[in-house]
Amino acid sequence: MPFFNNKFSPKKSKLRKSALSLNNENLEDLIEDDRTVKLQLGEHKINFCNGRWESGSEAAKDTYKMNQKCQATEEENNLLKLKIQILLNMLTQATAENNLQQRELSRLKK
């Protein structure tokens, strides 16, 4: 028994063979002509298109459209709030200038 060997060092394991081998025919079945990947897990179908996973159901499409419409509505609402704020500032400035002119006129009349 050598003194300089480490008893606790594990032996190197052998290289494992790949259990999964997909050939080109199997890959072509998964990828459509428009280069989207379709996956079905039970009743759920999802597609990988344009760098993101999308559900194939109609409800998911409707939800996506509604979210887009909601976002557009929120942006429009923010723009309208900004316009109202600008109009209120303009009204305040005009009212202040009018009050100054009224005071100046009343001072000049005396």
PDB file of C-alpha atoms in Angstrom:
ATOM      1  CA  MET A   1       0.000   0.000   0.000  1.00  0.00           C
ATOM      2  CA  PRO A   2       1.652   3.222  -1.147  1.00  0.00           C
ATOM      3  CA  PHE A   3       1.727   6.099   1.288  1.00  0.00           C
ATOM      4  CA  PHE A   4       1.280   8.882  -1.211  1.00  0.00           C
ATOM      5  CA  ASN A   5      -1.930   7.711  -2.918  1.00  0.00           C
ATOM      6  CA  ASN A   6      -5.163   9.312  -1.866  1.00  0.00           C
ATOM      7  CA  LYS A   7      -7.707   6.691  -0.844  1.00  0.00           C
ATOM      8  CA  PHE A   8     -10.599   9.089  -1.295  1.00  0.00           C
ATOM      9  CA  SER A   9      -9.912  10.216  -4.845  1.00  0.00           C
ATOM     10  CA  PRO A  10     -12.564   8.735  -7.098  1.00  0.00           C
ATOM     11  CA  LYS A  11     -11.663   6.855 -10.214  1.00  0.00           C
ATOM     12  CA  LYS A  12     -12.379   8.504 -13.518  1.00  0.00           C
ATOM     13  CA  SER A  13     -15.623   7.321 -15.027  1.00  0.00           C
ATOM     14  CA  LYS A  14     -15.886   6.105 -18.589  1.00  0.00           C
ATOM     15  CA  LEU A  15     -17.417   8.317 -21.236  1.00  0.00           C
ATOM     16  CA  ARG A  16     -21.111   7.683 -21.688  1.00  0.00           C
ATOM     17  CA  LYS A  17     -22.709   7.065 -25.000  1.00  0.00           C
ATOM     18  CA  SER A  18     -25.484   9.384 -26.059  1.00  0.00           C
ATOM     19  CA  ALA A  19     -28.866   7.812 -25.364  1.00  0.00           C
ATOM     20  CA  LEU A  20     -30.647  10.204 -27.727  1.00  0.00           C
ATOM     21  CA  SER A  21     -29.849  10.129 -31.384  1.00  0.00           C
ATOM     22  CA  LEU A  22     -31.912  12.316 -33.661  1.00  0.00           C
ATOM     23  CA  ASN A  23     -31.244  12.061 -37.326  1.00  0.00           C
ATOM     24  CA  ASN A  24     -32.238  14.592 -39.950  1.00  0.00           C
ATOM     25  CA  GLU A  25     -35.555  12.905 -40.728  1.00  0.00           C
ATOM     26  CA  ASN A  26     -36.743  13.230 -37.115  1.00  0.00           C
ATOM     27  CA  LEU A  27     -35.682  16.871 -36.933  1.00  0.00           C
ATOM     28  CA  GLU A  28     -37.491  17.726 -40.151  1.00  0.00           C
ATOM     29  CA  ASP A  29     -40.721  16.368 -38.642  1.00  0.00           C
ATOM     30  CA  LEU A  30     -40.427  18.804 -35.720  1.00  0.00           C
ATOM     31  CA  ILE A  31     -39.552  21.880 -37.773  1.00  0.00           C
ATOM     32  CA  GLU A  32     -42.052  23.296 -40.268  1.00  0.00           C
ATOM     33  CA  ASP A  33     -41.257  25.014 -43.560  1.00  0.00           C
ATOM     34  CA  ASP A  34     -41.484  28.450 -41.948  1.00  0.00           C
ATOM     35  CA  ARG A  35     -38.880  27.366 -39.361  1.00  0.00           C
ATOM     36  CA  THR A  36     -41.242  27.230 -36.388  1.00  0.00           C
ATOM     37  CA  VAL A  37     -41.019  24.459 -33.831  1.00  0.00           C
ATOM     38  CA  LYS A  38     -44.333  22.936 -32.769  1.00  0.00           C
ATOM     39  CA  LEU A  39     -44.651  21.054 -29.506  1.00  0.00           C
ATOM     40  CA  GLN A  40     -47.674  19.219 -28.158  1.00  0.00           C
ATOM     41  CA  LEU A  41     -47.860  18.192 -24.503  1.00  0.00           C
ATOM     42  CA  GLY A  42     -51.109  16.380 -23.934  1.00  0.00           C
ATOM     43  CA  GLU A  43     -53.882  18.717 -25.024  1.00  0.00           C
ATOM     44  CA  HIS A  44     -51.677  21.810 -25.026  1.00  0.00           C
ATOM     45  CA  LYS A  45     -49.953  22.933 -28.198  1.00  0.00           C
ATOM     46  CA  ILE A  46     -47.228  25.571 -28.265  1.00  0.00           C
ATOM     47  CA  ASN A  47     -45.150  27.017 -31.102  1.00  0.00           C
ATOM     48  CA  PHE A  48     -41.694  28.579 -31.023  1.00  0.00           C
ATOM     49  CA  CYS A  49     -41.928  31.433 -33.482  1.00  0.00           C
ATOM     50  CA  ASN A  50     -39.811  34.586 -33.789  1.00  0.00           C
ATOM     51  CA  GLY A  51     -37.797  33.800 -30.675  1.00  0.00           C
ATOM     52  CA  ARG A  52     -40.679  33.223 -28.268  1.00  0.00           C
ATOM     53  CA  TRP A  53     -43.062  30.455 -27.276  1.00  0.00           C
ATOM     54  CA  GLU A  54     -46.678  31.035 -28.249  1.00  0.00           C
ATOM     55  CA  SER A  55     -49.719  29.001 -27.369  1.00  0.00           C
ATOM     56  CA  GLY A  56     -51.658  27.682 -30.306  1.00  0.00           C
ATOM     57  CA  SER A  57     -55.080  28.070 -28.690  1.00  0.00           C
ATOM     58  CA  GLU A  58     -57.571  30.747 -29.682  1.00  0.00           C
ATOM     59  CA  ALA A  59     -57.860  31.966 -26.091  1.00  0.00           C
ATOM     60  CA  ALA A  60     -54.137  32.727 -25.985  1.00  0.00           C
ATOM     61  CA  LYS A  61     -54.354  34.627 -29.271  1.00  0.00           C
ATOM     62  CA  ASP A  62     -57.305  36.636 -27.976  1.00  0.00           C
ATOM     63  CA  THR A  63     -55.447  37.355 -24.745  1.00  0.00           C
ATOM     64  CA  TYR A  64     -52.400  38.543 -26.690  1.00  0.00           C
ATOM     65  CA  LYS A  65     -54.552  40.845 -28.847  1.00  0.00           C
ATOM     66  CA  MET A  66     -56.339  42.211 -25.773  1.00  0.00           C
ATOM     67  CA  ASN A  67     -53.018  42.864 -24.022  1.00  0.00           C
ATOM     68  CA  GLN A  68     -51.758  44.741 -27.083  1.00  0.00           C
ATOM     69  CA  LYS A  69     -54.963  46.790 -27.202  1.00  0.00           C
ATOM     70  CA  CYS A  70     -54.741  47.473 -23.453  1.00  0.00           C
ATOM     71  CA  GLN A  71     -51.153  48.679 -23.810  1.00  0.00           C
ATOM     72  CA  ALA A  72     -52.112  50.968 -26.713  1.00  0.00           C
ATOM     73  CA  THR A  73     -55.035  52.341 -24.678  1.00  0.00           C
ATOM     74  CA  GLU A  74     -52.778  53.013 -21.685  1.00  0.00           C
ATOM     75  CA  GLU A  75     -50.308  54.883 -23.900  1.00  0.00           C
ATOM     76  CA  GLU A  76     -53.141  56.948 -25.379  1.00  0.00           C
ATOM     77  CA  ASN A  77     -54.462  57.649 -21.862  1.00  0.00           C
ATOM     78  CA  ASN A  78     -51.014  58.847 -20.741  1.00  0.00           C
ATOM     79  CA  LEU A  79     -50.783  61.132 -23.776  1.00  0.00           C
ATOM     80  CA  LEU A  80     -54.222  62.599 -23.047  1.00  0.00           C
ATOM     81  CA  LYS A  81     -53.276  63.191 -19.398  1.00  0.00           C
ATOM     82  CA  LEU A  82     -50.183  65.052 -20.574  1.00  0.00           C
ATOM     83  CA  LYS A  83     -52.255  67.193 -22.947  1.00  0.00           C
ATOM     84  CA  ILE A  84     -54.717  68.033 -20.139  1.00  0.00           C
ATOM     85  CA  GLN A  85     -51.824  69.043 -17.885  1.00  0.00           C
ATOM     86  CA  ILE A  86     -50.419  71.315 -20.600  1.00  0.00           C
ATOM     87  CA  LEU A  87     -53.836  72.918 -21.190  1.00  0.00           C
ATOM     88  CA  LEU A  88     -54.299  73.502 -17.447  1.00  0.00           C
ATOM     89  CA  ASN A  89     -50.883  75.165 -17.276  1.00  0.00           C
ATOM     90  CA  MET A  90     -51.791  77.393 -20.232  1.00  0.00           C
ATOM     91  CA  LEU A  91     -55.122  78.297 -18.582  1.00  0.00           C
ATOM     92  CA  THR A  92     -53.379  79.110 -15.306  1.00  0.00           C
ATOM     93  CA  GLN A  93     -50.877  81.335 -17.079  1.00  0.00           C
ATOM     94  CA  ALA A  94     -53.607  83.149 -19.041  1.00  0.00           C
ATOM     95  CA  THR A  95     -55.666  83.655 -15.863  1.00  0.00           C
ATOM     96  CA  ALA A  96     -52.647  85.027 -13.996  1.00  0.00           C
ATOM     97  CA  GLU A  97     -51.844  87.439 -16.844  1.00  0.00           C
ATOM     98  CA  ASN A  98     -55.492  88.538 -16.979  1.00  0.00           C
ATOM     99  CA  ASN A  99     -55.513  89.208 -13.226  1.00  0.00           C
ATOM    100  CA  LEU A 100     -52.325  91.272 -13.539  1.00  0.00           C
ATOM    101  CA  GLN A 101     -53.845  93.308 -16.373  1.00  0.00           C
ATOM    102  CA  GLN A 102     -57.054  93.878 -14.368  1.00  0.00           C
ATOM    103  CA  ARG A 103     -55.034  95.109 -11.383  1.00  0.00           C
ATOM    104  CA  GLU A 104     -52.967  97.378 -13.619  1.00  0.00           C
ATOM    105  CA  LEU A 105     -56.128  98.825 -15.205  1.00  0.00           C
ATOM    106  CA  SER A 106     -57.769  99.414 -11.830  1.00  0.00           C
ATOM    107  CA  ARG A 107     -54.561 101.068 -10.570  1.00  0.00           C
ATOM    108  CA  LEU A 108     -54.369 103.323 -13.633  1.00  0.00           C
ATOM    109  CA  LYS A 109     -58.044 104.344 -13.292  1.00  0.00           C
ATOM    110  CA  LYS A 110     -57.461 105.663  -9.786  1.00  0.00           C
TER     111      LYS A 110
END
